[in-house]
Amino acid sequence: MQQTPQHPSRHAGKSVLIVDQGLAKHRRGKPIHGVELFRLYLVGQMLERRVRVTLVCEKSWAKALDEHGLTGHPLLNAVLVPHVGGVVVNALVGSVRTRAEEHDAILIGNPRKGLVPAMYALTLAQPDARTLVFAHRRGEHRFLDMVQGIDFDLLCVSEEVARKYRGNVAGSIDVMYGLPNHAAFHPPAAHDAEAGRDDDVLRCCLLGRLPNVSKGTDKALRALELLAPDVRARVELHLASYIDEPPARVAGIPGVVCHRWLKPADVPEFLRTMDAMLTLSSNETFSQAIVQGMLTELPIIATRIPVYEEKLDTGGGILAHTPENIAKAITTLVEDRDAARAMGRIARETALERYCWDTAVFLDRHLFPAR
């Protein structure tokens, strides 16, 4: 059993009940990434600050709690719900199981309409608790219609997400997000960067849960085809990471390296072996991957979607939406390494300034604000 760390916090002794869309689902053996990974990090960091956490989870999440060192923590009450249905039923059962408890705050994570019955049950059972909805995706019309009778404030991961909610909810709306494990992402030390590297090869990575057509792998492969032969010979494309066997049509392409699923702990070191990052998604509401690359000091080539445009507005990379423009951007990085390194430095500075998650700030400003 873990011992509670003596981490100074003015919120020690406060309590929060967390009901999250992803954690209310059966895992079905899927790797943990994105929103759910963020939530587990956040729970751990709240426990470090001696906040009491009640976490509603479908029972298949028990192993993940154990792997993240949360099992048995004296300040964590993990309410493991049997797999009795989908999100609606699982979240509602968990809410009923906690109805006799009193909390200072209720945190509703990544909301969709399936969480609405649980939201009503919790707010009715604990009318004095502050309710904060943490939105990682754009609001659905049905969800917005269904929550009109609930008093809550809203925290969004980006202005792109907040835009949909503005004017449609009565409570306050704010924006805050970033990497909770940002300290793990940094450029390699100078001697490590120089050791055993062929400076003539540009190692580009595309990082995400693959295969997923929205991540832009086909655009990246088409851009490779469009490179001039002398440039193409100096480029490696690393596709990371596939939850199953990579498709043969991709794995067999010269200069393309496919990686099986990378555990979160392995991603920082993997990125430190790269020279550039491609973020070619067609739809993102924040993108942890681009921030990981920026913190690693990689120049970024990104498609023109709002969350990427925002992150590269200081010059940390190149916006390129079509395979033709992506090919031109790759060529620029291959032929002008000084410019590429300058972009990487700017990218890291921007990420450090804007996109590093601070749990203390989250607690102070959003979960337990002074009343």
GROMACS .gro file of C-alpha atoms in nm:
model
  371
    1MET     CA    1   0.000   0.000   0.000
    2GLN     CA    2   0.126   0.347  -0.084
    3GLN     CA    3   0.195   0.602   0.183
    4THR     CA    4   0.056   0.952   0.135
    5PRO     CA    5   0.345   1.182   0.034
    6GLN     CA    6   0.391   1.494   0.244
    7HIS     CA    7   0.328   1.735  -0.042
    8PRO     CA    8   0.238   2.086   0.080
    9SER     CA    9  -0.108   2.186  -0.037
   10ARG     CA   10  -0.366   2.423   0.101
   11HIS     CA   11  -0.626   2.179  -0.033
   12ALA     CA   12  -0.512   1.887   0.184
   13GLY     CA   13  -0.822   1.721   0.324
   14LYS     CA   14  -1.051   1.841   0.046
   15SER     CA   15  -1.245   1.574  -0.140
   16VAL     CA   16  -1.353   1.522  -0.500
   17LEU     CA   17  -1.575   1.264  -0.670
   18ILE     CA   18  -1.471   1.189  -1.029
   19VAL     CA   19  -1.700   1.034  -1.289
   20ASP     CA   20  -1.538   1.016  -1.633
   21GLN     CA   21  -1.678   0.904  -1.968
   22GLY     CA   22  -1.377   0.688  -2.055
   23LEU     CA   23  -1.337   0.530  -1.712
   24ALA     CA   24  -1.705   0.429  -1.710
   25LYS     CA   25  -1.648   0.213  -2.021
   26HIS     CA   26  -1.515  -0.141  -2.037
   27ARG     CA   27  -1.148  -0.124  -2.142
   28ARG     CA   28  -1.172  -0.431  -2.370
   29GLY     CA   29  -0.794  -0.470  -2.354
   30LYS     CA   30  -0.729  -0.141  -2.532
   31PRO     CA   31  -0.408   0.051  -2.456
   32ILE     CA   32  -0.448   0.356  -2.236
   33HIS     CA   33  -0.370   0.688  -2.397
   34GLY     CA   34  -0.502   1.039  -2.442
   35VAL     CA   35  -0.778   1.156  -2.210
   36GLU     CA   36  -0.785   0.847  -1.987
   37LEU     CA   37  -0.408   0.857  -1.939
   38PHE     CA   38  -0.432   1.225  -1.849
   39ARG     CA   39  -0.703   1.147  -1.594
   40LEU     CA   40  -0.491   0.881  -1.421
   41TYR     CA   41  -0.197   1.121  -1.398
   42LEU     CA   42  -0.429   1.388  -1.258
   43VAL     CA   43  -0.566   1.153  -0.991
   44GLY     CA   44  -0.211   1.067  -0.883
   45GLN     CA   45  -0.110   1.430  -0.862
   46MET     CA   46  -0.418   1.521  -0.658
   47LEU     CA   47  -0.336   1.239  -0.417
   48GLU     CA   48   0.018   1.376  -0.384
   49ARG     CA   49  -0.141   1.699  -0.267
   50ARG     CA   50  -0.342   1.503  -0.010
   51VAL     CA   51  -0.677   1.555  -0.178
   52ARG     CA   52  -0.919   1.271  -0.109
   53VAL     CA   53  -1.039   1.121  -0.436
   54THR     CA   54  -1.340   0.898  -0.501
   55LEU     CA   55  -1.306   0.755  -0.852
   56VAL     CA   56  -1.589   0.573  -1.028
   57CYS     CA   57  -1.451   0.311  -1.271
   58GLU     CA   58  -1.583   0.013  -1.459
   59LYS     CA   59  -1.411  -0.288  -1.298
   60SER     CA   60  -1.181  -0.359  -1.595
   61TRP     CA   61  -0.985  -0.044  -1.496
   62ALA     CA   62  -0.858  -0.210  -1.178
   63LYS     CA   63  -0.539  -0.329  -1.349
   64ALA     CA   64  -0.468   0.020  -1.485
   65LEU     CA   65  -0.506   0.169  -1.139
   66ASP     CA   66  -0.257  -0.085  -1.011
   67GLU     CA   67  -0.011  -0.018  -1.296
   68HIS     CA   68  -0.020   0.354  -1.216
   69GLY     CA   69   0.053   0.294  -0.849
   70LEU     CA   70  -0.290   0.407  -0.734
   71THR     CA   71  -0.424   0.083  -0.588
   72GLY     CA   72  -0.437   0.087  -0.210
   73HIS     CA   73  -0.360   0.457  -0.174
   74PRO     CA   74  -0.507   0.566   0.161
   75LEU     CA   75  -0.673   0.872   0.007
   76LEU     CA   76  -0.825   0.694  -0.293
   77ASN     CA   77  -1.166   0.531  -0.290
   78ALA     CA   78  -1.190   0.340  -0.617
   79VAL     CA   79  -1.554   0.250  -0.678
   80LEU     CA   80  -1.528  -0.043  -0.919
   81VAL     CA   81  -1.859  -0.096  -1.095
   82PRO     CA   82  -1.941  -0.439  -1.244
   83HIS     CA   83  -1.982  -0.440  -1.620
   84VAL     CA   84  -2.360  -0.409  -1.612
   85GLY     CA   85  -2.400  -0.198  -1.924
   86GLY     CA   86  -2.261   0.097  -2.114
   87VAL     CA   87  -2.161   0.440  -1.990
   88VAL     CA   88  -2.515   0.537  -1.889
   89VAL     CA   89  -2.570   0.242  -1.657
   90ASN     CA   90  -2.213   0.211  -1.525
   91ALA     CA   91  -2.185   0.580  -1.437
   92LEU     CA   92  -2.529   0.582  -1.278
   93VAL     CA   93  -2.455   0.271  -1.069
   94GLY     CA   94  -2.131   0.430  -0.950
   95SER     CA   95  -2.316   0.749  -0.862
   96VAL     CA   96  -2.574   0.558  -0.659
   97ARG     CA   97  -2.297   0.376  -0.472
   98THR     CA   98  -2.147   0.709  -0.365
   99ARG     CA   99  -2.474   0.887  -0.280
  100ALA     CA  100  -2.416   0.866   0.096
  101GLU     CA  101  -2.075   1.037   0.069
  102GLU     CA  102  -2.018   1.410   0.088
  103HIS     CA  103  -1.759   1.581  -0.131
  104ASP     CA  104  -1.632   1.932  -0.176
  105ALA     CA  105  -1.641   1.895  -0.553
  106ILE     CA  106  -1.774   1.671  -0.827
  107LEU     CA  107  -1.563   1.642  -1.142
  108ILE     CA  108  -1.738   1.519  -1.457
  109GLY     CA  109  -1.479   1.420  -1.716
  110ASN     CA  110  -1.508   1.424  -2.095
  111PRO     CA  111  -1.887   1.459  -2.089
  112ARG     CA  112  -2.136   1.323  -2.338
  113LYS     CA  113  -2.505   1.252  -2.308
  114GLY     CA  114  -2.437   0.913  -2.146
  115LEU     CA  115  -2.315   1.088  -1.829
  116VAL     CA  116  -2.620   1.312  -1.790
  117PRO     CA  117  -2.826   1.075  -1.567
  118ALA     CA  118  -2.527   1.040  -1.333
  119MET     CA  119  -2.480   1.418  -1.330
  120TYR     CA  120  -2.841   1.470  -1.221
  121ALA     CA  121  -2.815   1.197  -0.956
  122LEU     CA  122  -2.492   1.339  -0.811
  123THR     CA  123  -2.596   1.703  -0.804
  124LEU     CA  124  -2.929   1.614  -0.640
  125ALA     CA  125  -2.758   1.395  -0.379
  126GLN     CA  126  -2.482   1.652  -0.308
  127PRO     CA  127  -2.629   1.998  -0.368
  128ASP     CA  128  -2.353   2.173  -0.172
  129ALA     CA  129  -2.069   2.025  -0.379
  130ARG     CA  130  -1.916   2.234  -0.654
  131THR     CA  131  -1.970   2.068  -0.994
  132LEU     CA  132  -1.700   2.113  -1.257
  133VAL     CA  133  -1.736   1.965  -1.604
  134PHE     CA  134  -1.400   1.903  -1.777
  135ALA     CA  135  -1.462   1.897  -2.153
  136HIS     CA  136  -1.208   1.732  -2.381
  137ARG     CA  137  -1.431   1.733  -2.686
  138ARG     CA  138  -1.679   1.964  -2.853
  139GLY     CA  139  -2.022   1.979  -2.694
  140GLU     CA  140  -2.300   1.776  -2.852
  141HIS     CA  141  -2.636   1.945  -2.910
  142ARG     CA  142  -2.812   1.663  -2.727
  143PHE     CA  143  -2.583   1.691  -2.426
  144LEU     CA  144  -2.628   2.068  -2.409
  145ASP     CA  145  -3.006   2.031  -2.425
  146MET     CA  146  -3.010   1.767  -2.152
  147VAL     CA  147  -2.800   1.956  -1.893
  148GLN     CA  148  -2.995   2.281  -1.888
  149GLY     CA  149  -3.123   2.202  -1.537
  150ILE     CA  150  -2.779   2.137  -1.384
  151ASP     CA  151  -2.566   2.408  -1.222
  152PHE     CA  152  -2.202   2.357  -1.322
  153ASP     CA  153  -1.891   2.540  -1.434
  154LEU     CA  154  -1.697   2.428  -1.738
  155LEU     CA  155  -1.327   2.379  -1.805
  156CYS     CA  156  -1.225   2.313  -2.167
  157VAL     CA  157  -0.901   2.180  -2.312
  158SER     CA  158  -0.889   2.444  -2.586
  159GLU     CA  159  -1.069   2.747  -2.719
  160GLU     CA  160  -1.182   2.523  -3.005
  161VAL     CA  161  -1.380   2.318  -2.752
  162ALA     CA  162  -1.498   2.617  -2.550
  163ARG     CA  163  -1.643   2.787  -2.858
  164LYS     CA  164  -1.924   2.533  -2.884
  165TYR     CA  165  -2.025   2.580  -2.523
  166ARG     CA  166  -2.017   2.958  -2.507
  167GLY     CA  167  -2.368   3.094  -2.488
  168ASN     CA  168  -2.508   2.744  -2.426
  169VAL     CA  169  -2.426   2.690  -2.058
  170ALA     CA  170  -2.507   2.915  -1.764
  171GLY     CA  171  -2.189   2.862  -1.559
  172SER     CA  172  -1.842   3.002  -1.608
  173ILE     CA  173  -1.629   2.873  -1.897
  174ASP     CA  174  -1.250   2.864  -1.887
  175VAL     CA  175  -0.968   2.699  -2.082
  176MET     CA  176  -0.677   2.505  -1.931
  177TYR     CA  177  -0.486   2.200  -2.044
  178GLY     CA  178  -0.137   2.062  -2.097
  179LEU     CA  179   0.086   1.764  -2.036
  180PRO     CA  180   0.075   1.640  -1.676
  181ASN     CA  181   0.410   1.458  -1.725
  182HIS     CA  182   0.576   1.740  -1.917
  183ALA     CA  183   0.908   1.709  -1.729
  184ALA     CA  184   0.970   1.374  -1.906
  185PHE     CA  185   0.979   1.546  -2.246
  186HIS     CA  186   1.299   1.731  -2.318
  187PRO     CA  187   1.562   1.733  -2.595
  188PRO     CA  188   1.854   1.491  -2.574
  189ALA     CA  189   2.173   1.609  -2.412
  190ALA     CA  190   2.422   1.746  -2.663
  191HIS     CA  191   2.654   1.444  -2.645
  192ASP     CA  192   2.359   1.205  -2.679
  193ALA     CA  193   2.228   1.391  -2.984
  194GLU     CA  194   2.564   1.365  -3.157
  195ALA     CA  195   2.642   1.002  -3.070
  196GLY     CA  196   2.579   0.749  -3.342
  197ARG     CA  197   2.366   0.980  -3.559
  198ASP     CA  198   2.386   1.021  -3.934
  199ASP     CA  199   2.329   1.395  -3.972
  200ASP     CA  200   2.234   1.348  -4.334
  201VAL     CA  201   1.912   1.163  -4.245
  202LEU     CA  202   1.602   1.345  -4.120
  203ARG     CA  203   1.405   1.115  -3.895
  204CYS     CA  204   1.040   1.226  -3.898
  205CYS     CA  205   0.777   1.071  -3.675
  206LEU     CA  206   0.400   1.064  -3.683
  207LEU     CA  207   0.277   0.980  -3.334
  208GLY     CA  208  -0.072   0.859  -3.247
  209ARG     CA  209  -0.295   0.559  -3.196
  210LEU     CA  210  -0.259   0.375  -3.527
  211PRO     CA  211  -0.416   0.275  -3.753
  212ASN     CA  212  -0.647   0.573  -3.752
  213VAL     CA  213  -0.732   0.745  -4.078
  214SER     CA  214  -0.778   1.080  -3.904
  215LYS     CA  215  -0.408   1.087  -3.802
  216GLY     CA  216  -0.294   1.150  -4.159
  217THR     CA  217  -0.065   0.856  -4.232
  218ASP     CA  218  -0.180   0.845  -4.596
  219LYS     CA  219  -0.092   1.212  -4.637
  220ALA     CA  220   0.253   1.147  -4.493
  221LEU     CA  221   0.312   0.852  -4.728
  222ARG     CA  222   0.193   1.050  -5.028
  223ALA     CA  223   0.427   1.336  -4.932
  224LEU     CA  224   0.719   1.090  -4.930
  225GLU     CA  225   0.633   0.986  -5.284
  226LEU     CA  226   0.645   1.350  -5.396
  227LEU     CA  227   0.994   1.418  -5.260
  228ALA     CA  228   1.276   1.462  -5.507
  229PRO     CA  229   1.489   1.143  -5.516
  230ASP     CA  230   1.791   1.306  -5.350
  231VAL     CA  231   1.575   1.437  -5.066
  232ARG     CA  232   1.379   1.113  -5.034
  233ALA     CA  233   1.705   0.924  -4.979
  234ARG     CA  234   1.770   1.142  -4.673
  235VAL     CA  235   1.433   1.096  -4.501
  236GLU     CA  236   1.301   0.827  -4.265
  237LEU     CA  237   0.936   0.823  -4.167
  238HIS     CA  238   0.860   0.658  -3.831
  239LEU     CA  239   0.494   0.568  -3.776
  240ALA     CA  240   0.421   0.520  -3.407
  241SER     CA  241   0.242   0.338  -3.285
  242TYR     CA  242   0.025   0.050  -3.404
  243ILE     CA  243  -0.196  -0.133  -3.157
  244ASP     CA  244  -0.195  -0.434  -3.392
  245GLU     CA  245   0.037  -0.559  -3.666
  246PRO     CA  246   0.115  -0.272  -3.908
  247PRO     CA  247  -0.039  -0.316  -4.255
  248ALA     CA  248   0.197  -0.489  -4.497
  249ARG     CA  249   0.146  -0.221  -4.764
  250VAL     CA  250   0.296   0.034  -4.524
  251ALA     CA  251   0.559  -0.175  -4.347
  252GLY     CA  252   0.716  -0.272  -4.678
  253ILE     CA  253   0.786   0.084  -4.799
  254PRO     CA  254   1.160   0.166  -4.802
  255GLY     CA  255   1.244   0.432  -4.548
  256VAL     CA  256   0.923   0.380  -4.351
  257VAL     CA  257   0.962   0.234  -4.002
  258CYS     CA  258   0.648   0.106  -3.827
  259HIS     CA  259   0.647   0.076  -3.450
  260ARG     CA  260   0.421  -0.144  -3.242
  261TRP     CA  261   0.240   0.017  -2.951
  262LEU     CA  262   0.471   0.232  -2.737
  263LYS     CA  263   0.397   0.240  -2.368
  264PRO     CA  264   0.358   0.598  -2.239
  265ALA     CA  265   0.685   0.565  -2.044
  266ASP     CA  266   0.872   0.483  -2.368
  267VAL     CA  267   0.746   0.780  -2.572
  268PRO     CA  268   0.985   1.049  -2.438
  269GLU     CA  269   1.297   0.851  -2.524
  270PHE     CA  270   1.155   0.756  -2.864
  271LEU     CA  271   1.098   1.122  -2.948
  272ARG     CA  272   1.455   1.206  -2.847
  273THR     CA  273   1.574   0.984  -3.134
  274MET     CA  274   1.373   1.188  -3.387
  275ASP     CA  275   1.458   1.506  -3.580
  276ALA     CA  276   1.110   1.631  -3.670
  277MET     CA  277   0.742   1.554  -3.608
  278LEU     CA  278   0.450   1.535  -3.848
  279THR     CA  279   0.109   1.614  -3.694
  280LEU     CA  280  -0.130   1.565  -3.984
  281SER     CA  281  -0.460   1.496  -3.811
  282SER     CA  282  -0.783   1.617  -3.964
  283ASN     CA  283  -0.958   1.661  -3.629
  284GLU     CA  284  -0.812   1.737  -3.287
  285THR     CA  285  -0.940   1.925  -2.984
  286PHE     CA  286  -0.597   1.966  -2.820
  287SER     CA  287  -0.336   1.706  -2.929
  288GLN     CA  288  -0.099   1.588  -2.660
  289ALA     CA  289   0.130   1.444  -2.929
  290ILE     CA  290   0.221   1.781  -3.080
  291VAL     CA  291   0.304   1.918  -2.735
  292GLN     CA  292   0.524   1.616  -2.664
  293GLY     CA  293   0.713   1.686  -2.985
  294MET     CA  294   0.740   2.058  -2.912
  295LEU     CA  295   0.880   1.994  -2.564
  296THR     CA  296   1.135   1.757  -2.718
  297GLU     CA  297   1.247   2.049  -2.935
  298LEU     CA  298   1.131   1.895  -3.262
  299PRO     CA  299   1.030   2.119  -3.552
  300ILE     CA  300   0.668   2.043  -3.640
  301ILE     CA  301   0.497   2.001  -3.976
  302ALA     CA  302   0.124   2.027  -3.916
  303THR     CA  303  -0.203   2.040  -4.102
  304ARG     CA  304  -0.408   2.359  -4.092
  305ILE     CA  305  -0.653   2.292  -3.813
  306PRO     CA  306  -0.718   2.542  -3.531
  307VAL     CA  307  -0.541   2.361  -3.247
  308TYR     CA  308  -0.224   2.323  -3.456
  309GLU     CA  309  -0.235   2.677  -3.590
  310GLU     CA  310  -0.253   2.804  -3.232
  311LYS     CA  311   0.045   2.598  -3.120
  312LEU     CA  312   0.267   2.701  -3.411
  313ASP     CA  313   0.177   3.070  -3.411
  314THR     CA  314   0.521   3.166  -3.274
  315GLY     CA  315   0.717   2.987  -3.547
  316GLY     CA  316   0.774   2.640  -3.403
  317GLY     CA  317   0.702   2.467  -3.731
  318ILE     CA  318   0.539   2.475  -4.073
  319LEU     CA  319   0.168   2.453  -4.153
  320ALA     CA  320   0.112   2.236  -4.460
  321HIS     CA  321  -0.227   2.089  -4.541
  322THR     CA  322  -0.175   1.901  -4.869
  323PRO     CA  323   0.074   1.623  -4.952
  324GLU     CA  324   0.243   1.863  -5.194
  325ASN     CA  325   0.295   2.126  -4.924
  326ILE     CA  326   0.398   1.863  -4.670
  327ALA     CA  327   0.665   1.744  -4.915
  328LYS     CA  328   0.790   2.104  -4.953
  329ALA     CA  329   0.805   2.142  -4.575
  330ILE     CA  330   1.002   1.819  -4.535
  331THR     CA  331   1.242   1.937  -4.803
  332THR     CA  332   1.294   2.263  -4.612
  333LEU     CA  333   1.385   2.074  -4.295
  334VAL     CA  334   1.621   1.841  -4.483
  335GLU     CA  335   1.803   2.119  -4.666
  336ASP     CA  336   1.819   2.379  -4.389
  337ARG     CA  337   1.904   2.210  -4.061
  338ASP     CA  338   1.979   2.542  -3.889
  339ALA     CA  339   1.624   2.659  -3.963
  340ALA     CA  340   1.488   2.326  -3.840
  341ARG     CA  341   1.678   2.355  -3.512
  342ALA     CA  342   1.558   2.714  -3.467
  343MET     CA  343   1.197   2.601  -3.514
  344GLY     CA  344   1.250   2.329  -3.257
  345ARG     CA  345   1.380   2.576  -2.999
  346ILE     CA  346   1.082   2.804  -3.057
  347ALA     CA  347   0.844   2.508  -3.031
  348ARG     CA  348   0.986   2.407  -2.693
  349GLU     CA  349   0.972   2.763  -2.558
  350THR     CA  350   0.608   2.792  -2.663
  351ALA     CA  351   0.514   2.459  -2.508
  352LEU     CA  352   0.690   2.540  -2.180
  353GLU     CA  353   0.508   2.871  -2.160
  354ARG     CA  354   0.159   2.747  -2.253
  355TYR     CA  355   0.107   2.372  -2.239
  356CYS     CA  356   0.253   2.230  -1.918
  357TRP     CA  357  -0.021   2.114  -1.684
  358ASP     CA  358  -0.008   2.246  -1.327
  359THR     CA  359  -0.232   2.054  -1.086
  360ALA     CA  360  -0.184   2.315  -0.812
  361VAL     CA  361  -0.323   2.584  -1.043
  362PHE     CA  362  -0.608   2.353  -1.143
  363LEU     CA  363  -0.703   2.299  -0.779
  364ASP     CA  364  -0.673   2.666  -0.687
  365ARG     CA  365  -0.856   2.819  -0.982
  366HIS     CA  366  -1.100   2.555  -1.095
  367LEU     CA  367  -1.173   2.263  -0.862
  368PHE     CA  368  -1.159   2.434  -0.520
  369PRO     CA  369  -1.164   2.810  -0.590
  370ALA     CA  370  -1.203   3.043  -0.295
  371ARG     CA  371  -1.568   3.142  -0.252
   0.00000   0.00000   0.00000
